[in-house]
Amino acid sequence: MAAPDGRRVRPYLATRGRTRPVQDIAIEALVSTTKNGRTNGSDPEPERERILRLCHSPRSVAEVAAIVSMPLGVARVLVADLETEGLVRVADPHAAFAGSEEPARNLSVLERVRDGLRRL
Amino acid sequence: MAFVDSEVSGGTQADQDALSVKIVVAGGFGVGKTTFVGAVSEIEPLRTEALMTEASTSVDDLSMLPEKRTTTVAMDFGRITLADDLVLYLFGTPGQNRFWFMWDDITRGAIGAVVLVDTRRLADCFGAIDYVEQRGIPFVVALNAFNGVQEHDVEDVRDALQVGPEVPFVVTDARERESVKVVLVTLVEHAMSLIQQT
Ligand SMILES: Nc1nc2c(ncn2[C@@H]2O[C@H](COP(=O)(O)OP(=O)(O)O)[C@@H](O)[C@H]2O)c(=O)[nH]1
Ligand SMILES: [Mg+2]
């Protein structure tokens, strides 16, 4: 989607095609750049480009905000846009457990966390 | 939409995304939250800010129109990779009345909370304890031993905070990795026992 001058029009992307409200993306949700995001060429918007590079290894939305130096709310919007465009994937722990209990209330997840902490 | 490709999940990505979980570290200013997070984090604690527009009605405002102020709330956080497919985030955040709106966001889906307490300034943690109790978020109270907390002080603190006997209390030194690990394991085990009871 492009404006007549060729620039992407974020406000439209921000409201179209999203599967969920931006606020629903957990701050710990892991963002990773997809194959398309890696091969798409550099993004004209510097913040988006930084996110795409950063998330070659998965980072939480909170890390994206901190490292790219933007408020959490702005990071969520950009991440949601990139997700809509297929350039990043967002692994939301709550969505992953939709229909069953949340990971934080799942005994085997908690056991793994406990054992992982003990091993540190 | 030329740049939307259906092959979103293809390519070099791992088949399965890692799972991320979080623990909240709460307490008053200067109680040692950032120190606590930094003691176990594999990265230097990062800081992120939420820009918030607060609506408030000032009594001095004769027009009684709500005025809008923009404030930022900072939180410091760290990351611990527990396994290839499991990452734990620790979010340290001030427990203060005007920040509760942010807490809903931070605590949603959390394993639980560590409420850090400086026994010289007990009242600083009241708000955080009220919050987690009201929402049924599993929590432990960690007394940060700035001046060396004696074991026999612990029950006095429990009384003063009016926290029930089921809530674990631990004495910690937020600067010590091993000590912080004990607090976190205590919280996770407490969260497990709450599930097993129901
Ligand atoms: N003696 C002592 N000092 C501590 C301890 N934890 C934190 N501090 C110090 O207390 C100050 C405030 O700690 P900080 O982690 O920034 O508190 P925060 O505002 O809750 O994030 C820093 O100067 C820390 O070095 C502790 O367990 N013992
Ligand atoms: Mg701090």
Short mmCIF file of C-alpha atoms and ligand atoms in Angstrom, two decimals:
data_model
loop_
_atom_site.label_atom_id
_atom_site.label_comp_id
_atom_site.label_asym_id
_atom_site.label_seq_id
_atom_site.Cartn_x
_atom_site.Cartn_y
_atom_site.Cartn_z
CA MET A 1 0.00 0.00 0.00
CA ALA A 2 1.57 3.26 -1.09
CA ALA A 3 0.66 6.91 -1.26
CA PRO A 4 0.93 8.69 -4.64
CA ASP A 5 4.47 9.77 -3.77
CA GLY A 6 5.39 6.15 -3.17
CA ARG A 7 5.68 6.33 0.60
CA ARG A 8 3.87 3.81 2.68
CA VAL A 9 0.85 5.14 4.46
CA ARG A 10 1.07 3.89 7.97
CA PRO A 11 -2.31 5.10 9.27
CA TYR A 12 -4.09 2.77 6.86
CA LEU A 13 -1.90 -0.14 7.73
CA ALA A 14 -2.48 0.64 11.35
CA THR A 15 -6.16 -0.04 11.05
CA ARG A 16 -6.46 -2.57 8.26
CA GLY A 17 -5.74 -6.23 8.35
CA ARG A 18 -4.77 -6.39 11.98
CA THR A 19 -5.96 -9.44 13.73
CA ARG A 20 -6.05 -7.82 17.17
CA PRO A 21 -5.73 -4.46 18.92
CA VAL A 22 -2.19 -3.22 19.31
CA GLN A 23 -2.51 -3.10 23.11
CA ASP A 24 -3.09 -6.83 23.17
CA ILE A 25 0.48 -7.56 22.13
CA ALA A 26 2.19 -8.65 25.34
CA ILE A 27 5.30 -6.69 26.31
CA GLU A 28 7.17 -10.00 26.49
CA ALA A 29 5.89 -11.24 23.11
CA LEU A 30 8.86 -12.27 20.95
CA VAL A 31 9.28 -10.52 17.62
CA SER A 32 11.33 -12.16 14.89
CA THR A 33 12.03 -11.00 11.38
CA THR A 34 10.56 -13.34 8.78
CA LYS A 35 12.29 -14.51 5.63
CA ASN A 36 10.39 -11.80 3.78
CA GLY A 37 11.55 -9.25 6.30
CA ARG A 38 15.14 -10.29 5.71
CA THR A 39 14.99 -10.27 1.96
CA ASN A 40 12.68 -7.33 1.40
CA GLY A 41 15.47 -4.79 1.01
CA SER A 42 15.94 -1.99 3.45
CA ASP A 43 12.83 -0.28 4.71
CA PRO A 44 12.47 3.42 3.87
CA GLU A 45 11.54 4.18 7.45
CA PRO A 46 14.60 4.06 9.72
CA GLU A 47 12.73 2.82 12.81
CA ARG A 48 11.15 -0.01 10.89
CA GLU A 49 14.48 -0.90 9.36
CA ARG A 50 16.09 -0.97 12.80
CA ILE A 51 13.39 -3.30 14.11
CA LEU A 52 13.79 -5.62 11.12
CA ARG A 53 17.56 -5.84 11.69
CA LEU A 54 17.29 -6.16 15.45
CA CYS A 55 14.81 -9.01 15.33
CA HIS A 56 16.95 -11.34 13.25
CA SER A 57 17.28 -12.91 16.65
CA PRO A 58 13.96 -12.83 18.50
CA ARG A 59 13.42 -9.94 20.90
CA SER A 60 10.51 -8.98 23.09
CA VAL A 61 8.42 -5.96 22.26
CA ALA A 62 9.86 -4.34 25.39
CA GLU A 63 13.42 -4.88 24.09
CA VAL A 64 12.47 -3.44 20.71
CA ALA A 65 11.17 -0.31 22.43
CA ALA A 66 14.23 0.04 24.66
CA ILE A 67 16.86 -0.64 22.00
CA VAL A 68 15.26 1.41 19.24
CA SER A 69 14.55 4.15 21.84
CA MET A 70 10.84 4.59 21.42
CA PRO A 71 7.96 4.51 23.85
CA LEU A 72 6.35 1.11 24.26
CA GLY A 73 3.15 2.24 22.57
CA VAL A 74 5.00 3.32 19.43
CA ALA A 75 6.96 0.07 19.29
CA ARG A 76 3.71 -1.88 19.50
CA VAL A 77 2.22 0.00 16.56
CA LEU A 78 5.30 -0.49 14.38
CA VAL A 79 5.58 -4.17 15.30
CA ALA A 80 1.89 -4.71 14.57
CA ASP A 81 2.29 -3.02 11.19
CA LEU A 82 5.31 -5.13 10.33
CA GLU A 83 3.40 -8.23 11.37
CA THR A 84 0.46 -7.28 9.16
CA GLU A 85 2.87 -6.91 6.26
CA GLY A 86 4.43 -10.28 6.93
CA LEU A 87 7.85 -8.84 7.71
CA VAL A 88 7.98 -9.98 11.33
CA ARG A 89 6.33 -12.73 13.29
CA VAL A 90 5.05 -12.03 16.79
CA ALA A 91 5.04 -15.01 19.14
CA ASP A 92 2.58 -13.96 21.75
CA PRO A 93 2.67 -16.29 24.73
CA HIS A 94 -0.98 -15.69 25.50
CA ALA A 95 -2.13 -16.34 21.97
CA ALA A 96 -0.06 -19.52 21.88
CA PHE A 97 -2.09 -20.89 24.74
CA ALA A 98 -5.46 -19.71 23.48
CA GLY A 99 -8.18 -22.06 24.60
CA SER A 100 -6.11 -23.60 27.36
CA GLU A 101 -4.57 -22.10 30.44
CA GLU A 102 -1.97 -19.40 30.08
CA PRO A 103 1.69 -20.41 30.17
CA ALA A 104 2.08 -18.74 33.56
CA ARG A 105 -0.61 -21.07 34.94
CA ASN A 106 0.67 -24.18 33.25
CA LEU A 107 2.48 -26.51 35.63
CA SER A 108 4.92 -27.94 33.15
CA VAL A 109 5.93 -24.46 31.98
CA LEU A 110 6.46 -23.40 35.58
CA GLU A 111 8.52 -26.52 36.27
CA ARG A 112 10.76 -25.71 33.34
CA VAL A 113 11.16 -22.14 34.57
CA ARG A 114 12.03 -23.31 38.08
CA ASP A 115 14.54 -25.88 36.83
CA GLY A 116 16.06 -23.35 34.44
CA LEU A 117 16.52 -20.85 37.26
CA ARG A 118 18.13 -23.46 39.49
CA ARG A 119 20.61 -24.34 36.77
CA LEU A 120 21.73 -20.73 36.27
CA MET B 1 -0.43 -5.04 -0.90
CA ALA B 2 2.58 -6.21 -2.85
CA PHE B 3 4.79 -6.75 0.15
CA VAL B 4 2.46 -9.10 1.92
CA ASP B 5 3.55 -12.63 1.21
CA SER B 6 1.67 -15.63 2.37
CA GLU B 7 4.89 -17.41 3.23
CA VAL B 8 5.11 -15.62 6.54
CA SER B 9 6.42 -18.47 8.60
CA GLY B 10 8.78 -19.95 6.05
CA GLY B 11 12.50 -19.58 5.65
CA THR B 12 15.26 -19.95 8.13
CA GLN B 13 13.16 -19.47 11.24
CA ALA B 14 12.93 -22.25 13.74
CA ASP B 15 9.79 -24.30 13.34
CA GLN B 16 8.66 -23.48 16.81
CA ASP B 17 8.79 -20.03 18.38
CA ALA B 18 10.33 -19.78 21.79
CA LEU B 19 7.96 -19.21 24.68
CA SER B 20 8.48 -16.05 26.70
CA VAL B 21 7.29 -15.64 30.27
CA LYS B 22 7.72 -12.86 32.77
CA ILE B 23 8.02 -12.02 36.44
CA VAL B 24 7.32 -8.56 37.80
CA VAL B 25 9.61 -6.96 40.39
CA ALA B 26 7.70 -4.33 42.31
CA GLY B 27 8.48 -1.93 45.11
CA GLY B 28 9.13 1.68 46.00
CA PHE B 29 11.80 3.92 44.51
CA GLY B 30 15.30 2.99 45.56
CA VAL B 31 14.31 -0.35 47.06
CA GLY B 32 16.65 -2.22 44.72
CA LYS B 33 14.47 -3.31 41.80
CA THR B 34 16.98 -2.53 39.08
CA THR B 35 19.80 -4.03 41.13
CA PHE B 36 17.72 -7.20 41.59
CA VAL B 37 17.00 -7.50 37.88
CA GLY B 38 20.62 -6.79 36.97
CA ALA B 39 21.93 -9.48 39.32
CA VAL B 40 20.47 -12.29 37.19
CA SER B 41 19.89 -10.76 33.79
CA GLU B 42 22.07 -11.87 30.87
CA ILE B 43 21.88 -8.34 29.50
CA GLU B 44 22.43 -5.01 31.21
CA PRO B 45 18.97 -3.98 32.39
CA LEU B 46 17.21 -2.09 29.65
CA ARG B 47 14.85 0.77 30.19
CA THR B 48 11.66 1.39 28.33
CA GLU B 49 9.18 4.14 28.75
CA ALA B 50 5.49 4.28 28.25
CA LEU B 51 4.14 7.62 27.24
CA MET B 52 0.87 8.13 28.98
CA THR B 53 -1.71 10.81 28.76
CA GLU B 54 -3.26 11.21 32.16
CA ALA B 55 -6.61 12.81 32.51
CA SER B 56 -7.01 14.63 35.76
CA THR B 57 -9.48 17.13 37.01
CA SER B 58 -7.87 19.78 39.10
CA VAL B 59 -9.91 21.36 41.90
CA ASP B 60 -8.23 24.64 41.13
CA ASP B 61 -9.53 24.51 37.63
CA LEU B 62 -12.69 26.59 37.88
CA SER B 63 -13.88 25.48 34.49
CA MET B 64 -13.80 21.90 35.82
CA LEU B 65 -12.47 20.74 32.49
CA PRO B 66 -10.25 17.72 32.77
CA GLU B 67 -6.71 18.68 31.98
CA LYS B 68 -4.45 16.34 30.15
CA ARG B 69 -0.89 15.79 31.17
CA THR B 70 1.62 13.60 29.48
CA THR B 71 3.84 11.57 31.72
CA THR B 72 6.34 8.85 31.09
CA VAL B 73 6.69 5.79 33.23
CA ALA B 74 9.99 3.99 33.11
CA MET B 75 10.55 0.36 33.73
CA ASP B 76 13.80 -1.53 33.85
CA PHE B 77 13.91 -5.06 32.66
CA GLY B 78 16.25 -7.94 32.05
CA ARG B 79 16.25 -11.23 30.19
CA ILE B 80 17.24 -14.76 31.14
CA THR B 81 17.38 -17.42 28.44
CA LEU B 82 16.41 -20.56 30.34
CA ALA B 83 16.46 -22.91 27.36
CA ASP B 84 16.55 -22.74 23.56
CA ASP B 85 12.82 -22.34 23.56
CA LEU B 86 12.16 -20.58 26.86
CA VAL B 87 12.95 -16.98 27.83
CA LEU B 88 12.18 -15.31 31.13
CA TYR B 89 11.84 -11.54 31.36
CA LEU B 90 12.02 -9.64 34.63
CA PHE B 91 10.22 -6.32 34.69
CA GLY B 92 11.08 -3.93 37.47
CA THR B 93 8.51 -1.25 37.92
CA PRO B 94 7.65 1.36 40.50
CA GLY B 95 4.60 0.65 42.58
CA GLN B 96 2.96 4.01 42.86
CA ASN B 97 -0.63 4.96 42.64
CA ARG B 98 -0.41 7.03 39.54
CA PHE B 99 1.23 4.15 37.67
CA TRP B 100 -1.39 1.47 38.20
CA PHE B 101 -2.70 1.81 34.66
CA MET B 102 0.64 0.56 33.48
CA TRP B 103 0.63 -2.35 35.86
CA ASP B 104 -2.33 -3.96 34.15
CA ASP B 105 -0.20 -4.16 31.04
CA ILE B 106 2.92 -5.36 32.82
CA THR B 107 1.26 -7.98 35.00
CA ARG B 108 -1.05 -9.50 32.38
CA GLY B 109 -0.02 -13.11 32.04
CA ALA B 110 2.86 -12.83 34.52
CA ILE B 111 4.00 -15.85 36.53
CA GLY B 112 3.83 -13.60 39.56
CA ALA B 113 5.46 -10.71 41.37
CA VAL B 114 8.37 -10.21 43.73
CA VAL B 115 7.48 -7.36 46.06
CA LEU B 116 10.78 -5.89 47.22
CA VAL B 117 10.68 -4.26 50.62
CA ASP B 118 13.06 -1.97 52.44
CA THR B 119 12.15 -2.54 56.09
CA ARG B 120 13.03 1.08 56.90
CA ARG B 121 10.33 2.25 54.50
CA LEU B 122 7.63 -0.36 54.76
CA ALA B 123 4.81 1.87 53.55
CA ASP B 124 6.41 2.12 50.11
CA CYS B 125 5.22 -1.37 49.25
CA PHE B 126 1.64 -1.14 50.49
CA GLY B 127 0.30 -0.15 47.10
CA ALA B 128 2.05 -2.98 45.29
CA ILE B 129 0.82 -5.55 47.81
CA ASP B 130 -2.75 -4.29 47.58
CA TYR B 131 -2.56 -4.48 43.81
CA VAL B 132 -1.30 -8.05 43.55
CA GLU B 133 -3.58 -9.30 46.32
CA GLN B 134 -6.67 -7.79 44.73
CA ARG B 135 -5.88 -9.30 41.38
CA GLY B 136 -4.89 -12.70 42.67
CA ILE B 137 -1.38 -12.44 41.25
CA PRO B 138 0.96 -14.91 43.00
CA PHE B 139 3.59 -13.00 44.94
CA VAL B 140 6.40 -13.31 47.42
CA VAL B 141 7.74 -10.59 49.69
CA ALA B 142 11.50 -10.14 49.53
CA LEU B 143 13.09 -8.06 52.28
CA ASN B 144 16.12 -6.39 50.79
CA ALA B 145 18.69 -6.57 53.54
CA PHE B 146 20.23 -3.12 53.31
CA ASN B 147 21.03 -3.12 57.00
CA GLY B 148 20.92 -6.83 57.58
CA VAL B 149 17.43 -8.01 58.45
CA GLN B 150 17.38 -10.41 61.33
CA GLU B 151 15.37 -13.57 60.81
CA HIS B 152 13.17 -12.74 63.78
CA ASP B 153 12.19 -9.47 62.13
CA VAL B 154 10.48 -11.30 59.34
CA GLU B 155 7.32 -12.19 61.22
CA ASP B 156 7.10 -8.62 62.53
CA VAL B 157 7.20 -7.39 58.96
CA ARG B 158 4.53 -9.89 57.94
CA ASP B 159 2.32 -8.55 60.73
CA ALA B 160 2.99 -4.97 59.77
CA LEU B 161 2.16 -5.66 56.13
CA GLN B 162 -0.89 -7.72 57.13
CA VAL B 163 0.00 -10.43 54.67
CA GLY B 164 -1.33 -13.93 55.25
CA PRO B 165 0.83 -16.89 56.32
CA GLU B 166 0.56 -18.51 52.87
CA VAL B 167 2.67 -15.79 51.27
CA PRO B 168 6.39 -16.67 51.31
CA PHE B 169 8.74 -14.12 52.88
CA VAL B 170 12.42 -14.18 52.02
CA VAL B 171 15.37 -12.08 53.04
CA THR B 172 17.51 -11.17 50.06
CA ASP B 173 20.49 -9.17 48.95
CA ALA B 174 19.49 -7.76 45.59
CA ARG B 175 23.15 -7.47 44.59
CA GLU B 176 23.79 -11.20 44.92
CA ARG B 177 22.92 -13.44 42.02
CA GLU B 178 22.46 -16.56 44.14
CA SER B 179 20.21 -14.71 46.55
CA VAL B 180 18.07 -13.36 43.73
CA LYS B 181 17.81 -16.84 42.21
CA VAL B 182 16.43 -18.16 45.51
CA VAL B 183 13.75 -15.46 45.52
CA LEU B 184 12.73 -16.25 41.95
CA VAL B 185 12.60 -20.00 42.57
CA THR B 186 10.52 -19.36 45.70
CA LEU B 187 8.04 -17.36 43.64
CA VAL B 188 7.77 -19.96 40.88
CA GLU B 189 7.25 -22.74 43.43
CA HIS B 190 4.62 -20.64 45.18
CA ALA B 191 2.81 -20.11 41.87
CA MET B 192 2.97 -23.88 41.28
CA SER B 193 1.52 -24.66 44.69
CA LEU B 194 -1.36 -22.26 44.09
CA ILE B 195 -2.25 -24.14 40.91
CA GLN B 196 -1.95 -27.51 42.59
CA GLN B 197 -4.35 -26.41 45.33
CA THR B 198 -7.13 -25.55 42.94
N1 LIG C 1 23.52 -2.26 50.62
C1 LIG C 1 22.68 -2.58 49.67
N2 LIG C 1 22.45 -1.68 48.70
C2 LIG C 1 21.58 -1.98 47.72
C3 LIG C 1 20.91 -3.23 47.68
N3 LIG C 1 20.07 -3.24 46.62
C4 LIG C 1 20.21 -2.05 46.01
N4 LIG C 1 21.13 -1.28 46.65
C5 LIG C 1 21.51 0.08 46.29
O1 LIG C 1 20.37 0.92 46.45
C6 LIG C 1 20.30 1.89 45.43
C7 LIG C 1 18.97 1.83 44.71
O2 LIG C 1 18.86 0.62 44.01
P1 LIG C 1 18.06 0.48 42.63
O3 LIG C 1 18.23 -0.93 42.19
O4 LIG C 1 18.44 1.53 41.67
O5 LIG C 1 16.58 0.74 43.15
P2 LIG C 1 15.22 0.89 42.30
O6 LIG C 1 14.85 2.33 42.32
O7 LIG C 1 14.22 0.08 43.08
O8 LIG C 1 15.45 0.35 40.94
C8 LIG C 1 21.49 1.63 44.51
O9 LIG C 1 22.50 2.53 44.85
C9 LIG C 1 21.88 0.20 44.83
O10 LIG C 1 23.25 0.00 44.63
C10 LIG C 1 21.20 -4.18 48.73
O11 LIG C 1 20.65 -5.29 48.78
N5 LIG C 1 22.08 -3.80 49.69
MG MG C 2 15.19 1.33 39.12
#
